[in-house]
Coordinates of N, CA and C in Angstrom, one line a residue:
M21 N 140.8 57.6 123.5 CA 140.0 57.0 122.4 C 139.3 58.2 121.7
P22 N 139.5 58.3 120.4 CA 138.9 59.4 119.6 C 137.4 59.2 119.5
V23 N 136.7 60.4 119.5 CA 135.2 60.4 119.4 C 134.9 60.6 118.0
D24 N 134.0 59.8 117.4 CA 133.5 60.0 116.1 C 132.6 61.2 115.9
K25 N 132.8 61.9 114.8 CA 131.9 63.0 114.6 C 130.5 62.5 114.2
P26 N 129.4 63.2 114.7 CA 128.1 62.7 114.4 C 127.8 63.0 112.9
D27 N 127.0 62.1 112.3 CA 126.6 62.2 110.9 C 125.6 63.3 110.8
P28 N 125.8 64.3 109.9 CA 124.8 65.4 109.8 C 123.4 65.0 109.5
A29 N 123.2 63.8 108.8 CA 121.9 63.4 108.5 C 121.2 62.9 109.8
E30 N 122.0 62.4 110.8 CA 121.4 61.9 112.0 C 120.9 63.0 113.0
D31 N 121.5 64.1 112.9 CA 121.2 65.1 113.9 C 120.0 66.1 113.4
G32 N 119.6 65.9 112.2 CA 118.4 66.6 111.8 C 118.8 68.0 111.2
S33 N 120.0 68.3 111.2 CA 120.4 69.6 110.6 C 120.5 69.6 109.1
G34 N 120.6 68.4 108.5 CA 120.7 68.3 107.1 C 122.1 68.6 106.6
G35 N 123.0 68.9 107.4 CA 124.4 69.1 107.0 C 124.7 70.4 106.4
E36 N 123.7 71.3 106.5 CA 123.9 72.7 106.0 C 124.6 73.6 107.0
R37 N 125.5 74.4 106.4 CA 126.2 75.4 107.2 C 125.4 76.6 107.3
P38 N 125.4 77.3 108.5 CA 124.7 78.6 108.6 C 125.2 79.6 107.6
G39 N 124.3 80.4 107.0 CA 124.8 81.4 106.1 C 125.0 80.9 104.6
R40 N 124.9 79.7 104.4 CA 125.0 79.1 103.0 C 123.7 78.6 102.5
Q41 N 123.4 78.8 101.2 CA 122.2 78.3 100.7 C 122.5 76.9 100.1
A42 N 121.6 76.0 100.3 CA 121.8 74.6 99.8 C 121.6 74.6 98.3
P43 N 122.3 73.7 97.6 CA 122.2 73.6 96.2 C 120.8 73.0 95.8
P44 N 120.4 73.2 94.6 CA 119.1 72.7 94.2 C 119.1 71.2 94.3
S45 N 117.9 70.6 94.7 CA 117.9 69.2 94.8 C 117.8 68.5 93.5
A46 N 117.8 67.2 93.5 CA 117.7 66.4 92.2 C 116.4 66.7 91.5
S47 N 115.4 67.1 92.1 CA 114.1 67.4 91.4 C 114.1 68.7 90.7
G48 N 115.2 69.5 90.9 CA 115.3 70.8 90.3 C 114.7 71.9 91.1
R49 N 114.2 71.7 92.3 CA 113.6 72.7 93.1 C 114.6 73.4 93.9
V50 N 114.5 74.7 94.0 CA 115.4 75.5 94.8 C 114.8 75.6 96.2
P51 N 115.6 75.4 97.3 CA 115.0 75.5 98.6 C 114.5 77.0 98.9
V52 N 113.4 77.1 99.5 CA 112.8 78.4 99.8 C 113.3 78.8 101.2
P53 N 113.8 80.1 101.3 CA 114.3 80.5 102.6 C 113.1 80.6 103.6
K54 N 113.4 80.5 104.9 CA 112.4 80.5 105.9 C 111.7 81.9 106.0
V55 N 112.4 82.9 105.6 CA 111.8 84.3 105.6 C 110.6 84.3 104.7
V56 N 110.6 83.7 103.6 CA 109.5 83.6 102.7 C 108.3 82.9 103.3
N57 N 108.6 81.8 104.0 CA 107.5 81.1 104.7 C 106.9 81.9 105.8
Q58 N 107.7 82.7 106.5 CA 107.2 83.5 107.6 C 106.4 84.6 107.0
G59 N 106.8 85.2 105.9 CA 106.0 86.2 105.2 C 104.7 85.7 104.8
A60 N 104.6 84.5 104.3 CA 103.4 83.9 103.9 C 102.4 83.7 105.0
G61 N 102.9 83.3 106.2 CA 102.1 83.2 107.4 C 101.6 84.5 107.9
F62 N 102.4 85.5 107.8 CA 101.9 86.9 108.2 C 100.8 87.4 107.2
L63 N 101.0 87.1 105.9 CA 100.0 87.5 105.0 C 98.7 86.8 105.2
L64 N 98.7 85.5 105.5 CA 97.5 84.7 105.8 C 96.9 85.2 107.0
G65 N 97.6 85.6 108.1 CA 97.0 86.1 109.3 C 96.4 87.5 109.0
L66 N 97.0 88.3 108.2 CA 96.4 89.6 107.8 C 95.1 89.4 107.1
L67 N 95.0 88.5 106.2 CA 93.7 88.2 105.5 C 92.7 87.7 106.4
A68 N 93.1 86.8 107.3 CA 92.1 86.2 108.3 C 91.6 87.3 109.2
W69 N 92.5 88.2 109.6 CA 92.0 89.4 110.4 C 91.0 90.2 109.7
G70 N 91.2 90.5 108.4 CA 90.3 91.3 107.6 C 89.0 90.6 107.4
W71 N 89.0 89.3 107.1 CA 87.8 88.6 106.8 C 87.0 88.1 108.0
I72 N 87.7 87.8 109.1 CA 87.0 87.3 110.3 C 87.1 88.2 111.5
G73 N 88.3 88.7 111.8 CA 88.5 89.5 113.0 C 87.7 90.8 113.1
L74 N 87.8 91.6 112.0 CA 87.1 92.9 112.0 C 85.6 92.7 112.0
P75 N 85.0 91.9 111.2 CA 83.6 91.7 111.3 C 83.1 91.2 112.6
L76 N 83.9 90.3 113.3 CA 83.6 89.9 114.6 C 83.5 91.0 115.6
L77 N 84.5 91.9 115.5 CA 84.5 93.1 116.4 C 83.3 94.0 116.1
R78 N 83.0 94.2 114.8 CA 82.0 95.2 114.5 C 80.6 94.7 114.8
G79 N 80.3 93.4 114.4 CA 78.9 93.0 114.6 C 78.7 91.6 115.3
G80 N 79.7 91.0 115.8 CA 79.6 89.8 116.4 C 79.5 88.6 115.5
P81 N 79.1 87.4 116.0 CA 79.1 86.2 115.2 C 78.2 86.3 114.0
E82 N 77.1 87.1 114.1 CA 76.2 87.2 113.0 C 76.8 87.9 111.8
E83 N 77.6 88.9 112.1 CA 78.3 89.6 111.0 C 79.4 88.7 110.3
V84 N 80.0 87.8 111.1 CA 81.0 86.9 110.5 C 80.2 85.9 109.6
R85 N 79.1 85.4 110.0 CA 78.3 84.5 109.2 C 77.9 85.2 107.9
D86 N 77.5 86.5 108.0 CA 77.1 87.3 106.8 C 78.3 87.4 105.8
V87 N 79.5 87.7 106.3 CA 80.7 87.8 105.5 C 81.0 86.4 104.8
L88 N 81.0 85.4 105.6 CA 81.3 84.1 105.0 C 80.2 83.6 104.0
R89 N 79.0 83.9 104.3 CA 77.9 83.6 103.4 C 78.1 84.4 102.0
A90 N 78.5 85.6 102.1 CA 78.8 86.4 100.9 C 80.0 85.9 100.2
K91 N 81.0 85.5 100.9 CA 82.3 85.1 100.3 C 82.2 83.8 99.6
F92 N 81.6 82.8 100.3 CA 81.7 81.4 99.8 C 80.4 80.9 99.2
F93 N 79.3 81.5 99.5 CA 78.0 81.0 99.0 C 77.3 82.0 98.1
N94 N 77.9 83.2 97.9 CA 77.4 84.2 97.0 C 75.9 84.6 97.4
K95 N 75.7 84.8 98.7 CA 74.4 85.1 99.2 C 74.5 86.4 100.0
A96 N 73.4 87.2 99.9 CA 73.3 88.4 100.7 C 73.1 88.1 102.2
P97 N 73.2 89.1 103.1 CA 73.0 88.8 104.5 C 71.5 88.2 104.8
D98 N 70.6 88.6 104.0 CA 69.2 88.0 104.2 C 69.0 86.6 103.6
G99 N 70.0 86.1 102.9 CA 70.0 84.7 102.4 C 69.6 84.6 100.9
T100 N 69.3 85.8 100.3 CA 69.0 85.8 98.9 C 70.3 85.7 98.1
W101 N 70.1 85.1 96.8 CA 71.3 85.0 96.0 C 71.7 86.3 95.4
L102 N 73.0 86.6 95.4 CA 73.6 87.8 94.8 C 73.7 87.7 93.3
P103 N 73.6 88.8 92.6 CA 73.7 88.7 91.1 C 75.1 88.3 90.6

């Protein structure tokens, strides 16, 4: 008895062959390669390290609070408003 081939939509692969780029969808968007998404994650991690990781190592939680206060609330470490 012959075995039916599985439907590509059912196995979650989307029916794409490895090494081939999918055509643009009906909405006109071109699929973004996974490498771009990985690069964006790396960049976000690098920014988080610079804004949170380094101040944490240099001055502890108080230094992180000062950086976040200056970044998001436009205040100096003593709580006064920055010009």
